[in-house]
Structure formats: structure tokens, C-alpha cells
PDB file of C-alpha atoms in Angstrom:
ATOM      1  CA  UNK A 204      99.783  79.234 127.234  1.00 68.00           C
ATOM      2  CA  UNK A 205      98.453  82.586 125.878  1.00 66.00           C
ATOM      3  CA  UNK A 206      94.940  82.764 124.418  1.00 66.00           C
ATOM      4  CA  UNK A 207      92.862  85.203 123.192  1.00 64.00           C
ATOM      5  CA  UNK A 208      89.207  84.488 123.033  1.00 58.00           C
ATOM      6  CA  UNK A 209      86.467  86.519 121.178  1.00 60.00           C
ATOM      7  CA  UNK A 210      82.626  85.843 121.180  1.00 64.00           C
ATOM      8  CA  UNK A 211      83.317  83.209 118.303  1.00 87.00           C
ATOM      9  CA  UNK A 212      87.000  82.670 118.350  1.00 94.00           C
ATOM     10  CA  UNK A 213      89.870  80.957 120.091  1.00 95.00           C
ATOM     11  CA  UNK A 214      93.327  81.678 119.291  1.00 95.00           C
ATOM     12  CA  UNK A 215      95.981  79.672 121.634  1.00 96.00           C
ATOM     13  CA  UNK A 216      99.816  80.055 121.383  1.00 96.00           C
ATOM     14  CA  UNK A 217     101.632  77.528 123.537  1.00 95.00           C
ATOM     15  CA  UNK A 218     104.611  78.915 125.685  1.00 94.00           C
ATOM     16  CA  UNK A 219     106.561  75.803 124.805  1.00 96.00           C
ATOM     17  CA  UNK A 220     105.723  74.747 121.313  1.00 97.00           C
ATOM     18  CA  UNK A 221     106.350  76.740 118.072  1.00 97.00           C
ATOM     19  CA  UNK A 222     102.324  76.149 117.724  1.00 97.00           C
ATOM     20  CA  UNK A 223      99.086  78.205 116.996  1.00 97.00           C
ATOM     21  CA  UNK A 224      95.641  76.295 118.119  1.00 98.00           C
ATOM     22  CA  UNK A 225      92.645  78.908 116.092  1.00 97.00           C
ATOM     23  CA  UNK A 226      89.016  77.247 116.791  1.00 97.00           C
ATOM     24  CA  UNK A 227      86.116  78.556 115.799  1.00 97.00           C
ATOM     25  CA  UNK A 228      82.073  77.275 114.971  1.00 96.00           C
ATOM     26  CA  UNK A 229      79.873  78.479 111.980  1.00 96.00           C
ATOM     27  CA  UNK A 230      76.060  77.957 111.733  1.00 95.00           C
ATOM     28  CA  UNK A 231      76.757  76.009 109.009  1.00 96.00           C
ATOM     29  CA  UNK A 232      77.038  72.160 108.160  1.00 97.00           C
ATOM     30  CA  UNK A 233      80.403  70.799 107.463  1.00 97.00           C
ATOM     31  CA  UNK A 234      79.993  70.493 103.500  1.00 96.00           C
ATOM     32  CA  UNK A 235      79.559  74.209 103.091  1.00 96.00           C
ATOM     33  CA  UNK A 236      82.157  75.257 105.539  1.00 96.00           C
ATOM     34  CA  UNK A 237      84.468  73.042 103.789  1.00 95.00           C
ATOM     35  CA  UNK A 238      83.759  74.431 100.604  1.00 93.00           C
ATOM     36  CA  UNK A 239      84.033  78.209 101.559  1.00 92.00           C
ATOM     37  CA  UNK A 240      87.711  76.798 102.620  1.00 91.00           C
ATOM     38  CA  UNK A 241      88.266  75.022  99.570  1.00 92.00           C
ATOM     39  CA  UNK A 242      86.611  76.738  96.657  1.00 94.00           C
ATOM     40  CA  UNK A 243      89.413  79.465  95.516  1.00 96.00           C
ATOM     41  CA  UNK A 244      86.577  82.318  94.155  1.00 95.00           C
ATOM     42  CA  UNK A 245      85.094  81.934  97.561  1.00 95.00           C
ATOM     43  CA  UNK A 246      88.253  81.556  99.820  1.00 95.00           C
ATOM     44  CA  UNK A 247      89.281  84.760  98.454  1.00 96.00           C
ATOM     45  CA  UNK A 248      86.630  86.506  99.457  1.00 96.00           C
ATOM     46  CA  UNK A 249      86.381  85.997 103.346  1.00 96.00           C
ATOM     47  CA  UNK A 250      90.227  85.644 103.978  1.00 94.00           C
ATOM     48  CA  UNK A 251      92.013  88.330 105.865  1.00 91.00           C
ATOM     49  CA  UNK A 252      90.662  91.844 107.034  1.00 92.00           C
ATOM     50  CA  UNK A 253      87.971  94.231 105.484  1.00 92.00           C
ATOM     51  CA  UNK A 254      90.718  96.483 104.053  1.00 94.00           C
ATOM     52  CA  UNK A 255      92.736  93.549 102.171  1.00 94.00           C
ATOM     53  CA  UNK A 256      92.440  91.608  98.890  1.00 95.00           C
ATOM     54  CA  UNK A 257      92.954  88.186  98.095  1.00 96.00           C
ATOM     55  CA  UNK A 258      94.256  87.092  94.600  1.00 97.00           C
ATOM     56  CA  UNK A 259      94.488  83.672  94.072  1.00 97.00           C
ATOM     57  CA  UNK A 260      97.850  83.259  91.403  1.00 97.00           C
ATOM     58  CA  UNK A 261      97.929  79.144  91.371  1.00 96.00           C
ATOM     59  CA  UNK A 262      95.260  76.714  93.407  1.00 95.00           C
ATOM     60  CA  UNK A 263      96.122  72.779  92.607  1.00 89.00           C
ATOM     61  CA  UNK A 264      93.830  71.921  95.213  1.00 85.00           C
ATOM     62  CA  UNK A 265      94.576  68.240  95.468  1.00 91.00           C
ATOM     63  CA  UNK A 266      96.566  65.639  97.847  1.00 95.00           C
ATOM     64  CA  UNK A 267      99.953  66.316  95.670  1.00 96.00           C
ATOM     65  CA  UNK A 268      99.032  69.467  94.981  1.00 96.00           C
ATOM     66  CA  UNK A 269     100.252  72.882  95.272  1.00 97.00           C
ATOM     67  CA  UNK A 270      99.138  76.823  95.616  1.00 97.00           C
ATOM     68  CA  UNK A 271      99.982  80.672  95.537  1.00 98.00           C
ATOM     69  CA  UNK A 272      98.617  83.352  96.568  1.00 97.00           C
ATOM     70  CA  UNK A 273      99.241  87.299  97.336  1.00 97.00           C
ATOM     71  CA  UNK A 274      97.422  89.733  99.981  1.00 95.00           C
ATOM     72  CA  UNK A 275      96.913  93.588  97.959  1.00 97.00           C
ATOM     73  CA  UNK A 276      95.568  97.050  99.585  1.00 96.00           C
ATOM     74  CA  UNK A 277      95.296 100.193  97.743  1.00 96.00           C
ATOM     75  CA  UNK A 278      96.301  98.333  94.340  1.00 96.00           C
ATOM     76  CA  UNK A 279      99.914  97.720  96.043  1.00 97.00           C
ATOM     77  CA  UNK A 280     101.143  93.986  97.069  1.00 97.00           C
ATOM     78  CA  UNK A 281     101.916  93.349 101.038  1.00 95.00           C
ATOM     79  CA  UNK A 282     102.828  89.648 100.886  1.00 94.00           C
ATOM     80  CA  UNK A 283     102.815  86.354  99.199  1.00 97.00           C
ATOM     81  CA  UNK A 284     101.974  83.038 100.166  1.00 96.00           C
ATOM     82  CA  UNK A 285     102.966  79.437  98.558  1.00 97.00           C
ATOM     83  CA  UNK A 286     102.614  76.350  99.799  1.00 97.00           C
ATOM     84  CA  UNK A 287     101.792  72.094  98.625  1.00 97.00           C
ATOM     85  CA  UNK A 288      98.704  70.027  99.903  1.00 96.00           C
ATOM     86  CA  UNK A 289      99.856  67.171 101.544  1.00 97.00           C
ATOM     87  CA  UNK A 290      96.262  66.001 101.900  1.00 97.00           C
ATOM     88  CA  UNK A 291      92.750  67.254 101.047  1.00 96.00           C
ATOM     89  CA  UNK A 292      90.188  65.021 102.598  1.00 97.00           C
ATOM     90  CA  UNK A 293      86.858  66.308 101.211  1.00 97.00           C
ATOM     91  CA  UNK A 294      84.665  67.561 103.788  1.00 97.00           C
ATOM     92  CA  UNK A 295      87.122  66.299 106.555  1.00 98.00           C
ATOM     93  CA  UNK A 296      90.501  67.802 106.829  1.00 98.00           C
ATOM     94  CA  UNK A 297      93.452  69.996 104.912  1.00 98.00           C
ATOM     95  CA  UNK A 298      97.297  69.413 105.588  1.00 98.00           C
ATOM     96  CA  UNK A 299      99.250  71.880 103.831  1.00 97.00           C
ATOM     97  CA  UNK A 300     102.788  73.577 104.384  1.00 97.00           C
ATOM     98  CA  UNK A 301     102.629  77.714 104.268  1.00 96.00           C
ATOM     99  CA  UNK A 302     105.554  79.595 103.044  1.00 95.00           C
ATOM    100  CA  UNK A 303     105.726  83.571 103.518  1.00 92.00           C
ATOM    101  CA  UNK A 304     107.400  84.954 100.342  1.00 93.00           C
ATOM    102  CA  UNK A 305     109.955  87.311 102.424  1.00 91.00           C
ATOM    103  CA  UNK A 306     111.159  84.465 104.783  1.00 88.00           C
ATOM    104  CA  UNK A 307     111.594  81.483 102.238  1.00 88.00           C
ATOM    105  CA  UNK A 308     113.500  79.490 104.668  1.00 89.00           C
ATOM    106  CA  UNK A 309     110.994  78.894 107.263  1.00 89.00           C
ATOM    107  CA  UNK A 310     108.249  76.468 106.489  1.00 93.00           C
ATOM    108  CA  UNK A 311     104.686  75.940 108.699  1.00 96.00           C
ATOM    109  CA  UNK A 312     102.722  72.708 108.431  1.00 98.00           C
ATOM    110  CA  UNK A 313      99.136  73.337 108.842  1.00 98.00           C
ATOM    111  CA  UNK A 314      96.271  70.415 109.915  1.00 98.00           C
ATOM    112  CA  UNK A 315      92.856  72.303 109.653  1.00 98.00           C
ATOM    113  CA  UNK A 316      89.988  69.925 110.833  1.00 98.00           C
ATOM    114  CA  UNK A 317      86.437  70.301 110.014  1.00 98.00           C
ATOM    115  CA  UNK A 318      83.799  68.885 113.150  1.00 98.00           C
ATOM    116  CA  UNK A 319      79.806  68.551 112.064  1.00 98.00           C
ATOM    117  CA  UNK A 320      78.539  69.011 115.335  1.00 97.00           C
ATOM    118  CA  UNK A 321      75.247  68.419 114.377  1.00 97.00           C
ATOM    119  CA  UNK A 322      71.788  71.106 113.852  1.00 96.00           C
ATOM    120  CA  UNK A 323      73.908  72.233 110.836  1.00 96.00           C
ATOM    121  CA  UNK A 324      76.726  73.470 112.820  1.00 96.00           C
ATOM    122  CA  UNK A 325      80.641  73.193 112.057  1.00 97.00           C
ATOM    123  CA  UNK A 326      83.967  73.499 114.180  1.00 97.00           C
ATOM    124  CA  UNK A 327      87.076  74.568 112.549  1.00 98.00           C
ATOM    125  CA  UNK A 328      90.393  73.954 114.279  1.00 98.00           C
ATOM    126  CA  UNK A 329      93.563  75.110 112.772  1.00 98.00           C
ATOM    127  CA  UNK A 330      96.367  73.697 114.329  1.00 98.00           C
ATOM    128  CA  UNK A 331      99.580  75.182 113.076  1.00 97.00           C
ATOM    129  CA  UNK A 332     103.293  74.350 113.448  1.00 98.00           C
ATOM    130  CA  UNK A 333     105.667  77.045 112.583  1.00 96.00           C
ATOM    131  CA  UNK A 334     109.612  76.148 112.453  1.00 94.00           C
ATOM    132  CA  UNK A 335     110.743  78.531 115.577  1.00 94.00           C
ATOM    133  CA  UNK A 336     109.308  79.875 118.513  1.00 95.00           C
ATOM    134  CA  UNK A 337     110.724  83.309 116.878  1.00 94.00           C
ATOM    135  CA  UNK A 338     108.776  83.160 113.890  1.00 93.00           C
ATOM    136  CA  UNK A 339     105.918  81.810 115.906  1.00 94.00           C
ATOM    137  CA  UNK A 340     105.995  85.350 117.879  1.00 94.00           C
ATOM    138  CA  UNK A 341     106.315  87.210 114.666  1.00 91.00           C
ATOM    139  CA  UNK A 342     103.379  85.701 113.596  1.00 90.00           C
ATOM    140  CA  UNK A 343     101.710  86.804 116.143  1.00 92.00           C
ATOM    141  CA  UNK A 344     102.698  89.778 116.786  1.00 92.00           C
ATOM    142  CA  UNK A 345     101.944  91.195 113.177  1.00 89.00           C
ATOM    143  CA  UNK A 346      98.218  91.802 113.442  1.00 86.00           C
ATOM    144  CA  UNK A 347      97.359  87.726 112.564  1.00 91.00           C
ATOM    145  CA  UNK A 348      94.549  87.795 115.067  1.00 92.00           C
ATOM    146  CA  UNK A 349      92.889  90.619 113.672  1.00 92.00           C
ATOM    147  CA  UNK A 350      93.255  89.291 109.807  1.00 92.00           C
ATOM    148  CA  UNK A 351      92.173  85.890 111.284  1.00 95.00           C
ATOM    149  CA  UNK A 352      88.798  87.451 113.184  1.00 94.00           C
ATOM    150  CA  UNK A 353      88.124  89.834 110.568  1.00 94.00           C
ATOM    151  CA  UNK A 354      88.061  86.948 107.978  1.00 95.00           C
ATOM    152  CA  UNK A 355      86.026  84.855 109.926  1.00 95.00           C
ATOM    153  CA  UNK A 356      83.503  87.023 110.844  1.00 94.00           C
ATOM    154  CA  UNK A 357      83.574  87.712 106.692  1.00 95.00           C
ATOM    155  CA  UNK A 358      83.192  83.980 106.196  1.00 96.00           C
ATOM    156  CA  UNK A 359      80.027  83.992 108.875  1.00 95.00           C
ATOM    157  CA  UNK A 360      78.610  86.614 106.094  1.00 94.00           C
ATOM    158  CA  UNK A 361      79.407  84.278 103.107  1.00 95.00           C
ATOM    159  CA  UNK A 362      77.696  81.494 104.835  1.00 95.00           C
ATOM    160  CA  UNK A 363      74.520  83.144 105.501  1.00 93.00           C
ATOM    161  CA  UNK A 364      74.076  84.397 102.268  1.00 89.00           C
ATOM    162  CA  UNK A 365      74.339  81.158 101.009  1.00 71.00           C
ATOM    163  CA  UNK A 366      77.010  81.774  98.356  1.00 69.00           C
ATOM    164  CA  UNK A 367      79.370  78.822  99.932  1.00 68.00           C
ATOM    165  CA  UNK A 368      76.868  76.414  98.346  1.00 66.00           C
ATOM    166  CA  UNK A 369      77.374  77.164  94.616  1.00 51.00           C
ATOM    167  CA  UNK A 370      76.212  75.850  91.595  1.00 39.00           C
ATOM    168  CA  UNK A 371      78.548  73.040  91.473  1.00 40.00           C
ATOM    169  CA  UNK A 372      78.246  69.495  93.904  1.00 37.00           C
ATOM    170  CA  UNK A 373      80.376  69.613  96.876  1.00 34.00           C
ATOM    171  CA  UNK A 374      81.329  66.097  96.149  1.00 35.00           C
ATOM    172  CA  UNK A 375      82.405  64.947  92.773  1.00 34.00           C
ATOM    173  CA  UNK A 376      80.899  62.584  90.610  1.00 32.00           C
ATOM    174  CA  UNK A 377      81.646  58.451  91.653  1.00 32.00           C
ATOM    175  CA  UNK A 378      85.513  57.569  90.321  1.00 34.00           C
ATOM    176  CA  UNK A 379      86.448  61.193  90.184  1.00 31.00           C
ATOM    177  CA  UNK A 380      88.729  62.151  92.787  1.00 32.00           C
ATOM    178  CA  UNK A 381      88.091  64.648  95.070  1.00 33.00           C
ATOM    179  CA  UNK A 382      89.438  68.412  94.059  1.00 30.00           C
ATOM    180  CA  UNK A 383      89.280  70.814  96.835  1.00 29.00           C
ATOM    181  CA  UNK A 384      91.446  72.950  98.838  1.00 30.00           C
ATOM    182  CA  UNK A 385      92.579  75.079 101.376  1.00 31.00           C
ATOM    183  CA  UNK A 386      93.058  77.069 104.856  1.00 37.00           C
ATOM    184  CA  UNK A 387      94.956  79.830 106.517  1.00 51.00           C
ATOM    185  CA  UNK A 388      96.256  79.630 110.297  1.00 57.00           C
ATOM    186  CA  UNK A 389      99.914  80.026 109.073  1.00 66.00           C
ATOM    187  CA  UNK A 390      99.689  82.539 107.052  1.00 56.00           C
ATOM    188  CA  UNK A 391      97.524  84.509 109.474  1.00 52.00           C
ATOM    189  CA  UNK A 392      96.823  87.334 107.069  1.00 43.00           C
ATOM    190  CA  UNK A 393      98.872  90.154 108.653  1.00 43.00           C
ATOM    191  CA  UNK A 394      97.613  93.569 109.241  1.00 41.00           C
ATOM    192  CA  UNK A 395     100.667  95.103 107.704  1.00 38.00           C
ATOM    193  CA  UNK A 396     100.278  98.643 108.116  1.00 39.00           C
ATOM    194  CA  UNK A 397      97.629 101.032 107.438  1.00 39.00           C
ATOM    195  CA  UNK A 398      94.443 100.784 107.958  1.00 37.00           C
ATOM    196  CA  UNK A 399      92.470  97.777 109.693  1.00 35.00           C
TER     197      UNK A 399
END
């Protein structure tokens, strides 16, 4: 198994499984965490390194539902990303399959659990299953630890500030289901190119 650890963050590939294990713990509680995952404005804002954008084209953010979404730097498009919410479990967990735009044939499912581990702390695991051991390695090898770190360290930023609480309740009003959404292991925000 290879794994790369930083201060905060955990990234293991598995020698024998077409898998990426990401874990990493914010200083802050579960419902905020979740909603800096969920919330598109805000999601866009931490994913991915310093030097890329985030624009969020479709966000169904639903058990059923569905999302797009592109990476930009310099004003010039580097990838797309689509995938469907198989579950959104408020506060809890995200299952959703991640499609890369150029390789439309290979699929990854994507379990992303959120832990309150108490003193308003939160672990994040991101357990990703990508279709080949090939595309696996591409993954890795295109910068995805770097987008990953550089978001999350972005995300520790949001979360201080206090902007993942918002104006609106994390959890809806009783008899209205749930609408949040999600994550980002599969995708892995590639450093394509330039600068980062």
C-alpha cells in the first residue's frame, strides 16, 4: 500500500485494489463540515488548488440526484466532472459516482463519511473506487494529491472564518427532505499543467 501523509492528511492507494482511502480532521463539528461539502457556493470555493476555479454548471443535490461541474485557470476550461447521488445522508455520508468528461467510459463510486469526534472536531474519509488499477494510477499520478491538500487546507480557511455556517439551517424544516450534496476523492482535482 502506498501512502502519503501530510501534517493533516492521509492519502492511501492500495497495491491490489483500484481504491483511494483520503482522511483528513477539521476543527470543526460535523454539521458545518458537511455543509462546506454540500452547499454548492461554498464547495466551490475550497475545492482544488489556489490557482483553479470551480464552476458549479448543475447541483441536484439529493438521493436520486445528479451534478456537473468544470475546473477553469486563466479563463480557459481544464476538465469536467458529472456524476448522480446515490445517497445524501445529511450530516452523515455522500455516495456518488464521478465521471471525468475526457474518459466517459470509466466510472468511480465514491462513499465520503463524515465522523463527529467530539470538542467540535470532524473526520472526513473518502473512500473511492475507480474502475481499473490504470485509471487508478492516472489519477494519481496527475497532481490529485496536491489539488486534494491544497483544497483542504482552503476548506480549513472557510471553516474558521465561519462562512460554512450560512444564513440558512443546516437541517431542513420537519417533512422536508433533506437537500444537500457533495464530495471530491474521484475527481481529485488535477494539477493539469501550469502553475500550482
Amino acid at each position: 500500500m502506498t501512502t502519503t501523509t501530510t501534517p493533516d492528511t492521509t492519502i492511501e492507494v492500495d497495491p491490489n485494489l483500484p481504491t483511494i482511502r483520503i482522511v483528513r480532521e477539521f476543527d470543526a463539528p460535523r454539521e458545518r463540515v458537511f455543509r462546506a461539502w454540500t452547499d454548492p457556493e461554498l464547495y466551490a470555493r475550497w475545492l482544488g488548488p489556489d490557482d483553479i476555479t470551480t464552476q458549479i454548471a448543475h447541483w441536484d443535490a439529493r438521493t436520486g440526484g445528479s451534478w456537473r461541474w468544470s475546473n477553469w485557470r486563466d479563463g480557459r476550461e481544464l476538465a469536467v466532472f458529472w456524476g448522480s447521488f446515490h445517497e445524501v445522508r445529511l450530516n452523515d455520508r455522500i455516495v456518488q459516482t464521478v465521471t471525468f468528461d475526457e474518459f466517459p467510459d470509466g466510472v468511480c463510486l465514491e462513499t465520503v463519511l463524515f465522523e463527529d469526534l467530539g470538542d467540535g472536531r470532524t473526520r472526513v474519509t473518502d473512500i473511492s473506487l475507480i474502475d481499473t488499477l490504470e485509471a487508478r494510477d492516472g489519477m494519481v499520478a496527475s497532481g490529485m494529491e496536491h489539488g486534494v491538500i491544497a483544497g483542504y487546507a482552503k476548506l480549513d480557511a472557510l471553516l474558521a472564518g465561519g462562512e460554512a455556517r450560512g444564513a440558512r439551517p443546516l437541517d431542513p424544516p420537519r417533512g422536508t427532505p433533506a437537500h444537500p450534496s457533495q464530495s471530491n476523492g474521484c475527481a481529485g482535482v488535477p494539477d493539469v499543467g501550469g502553475a500550482g
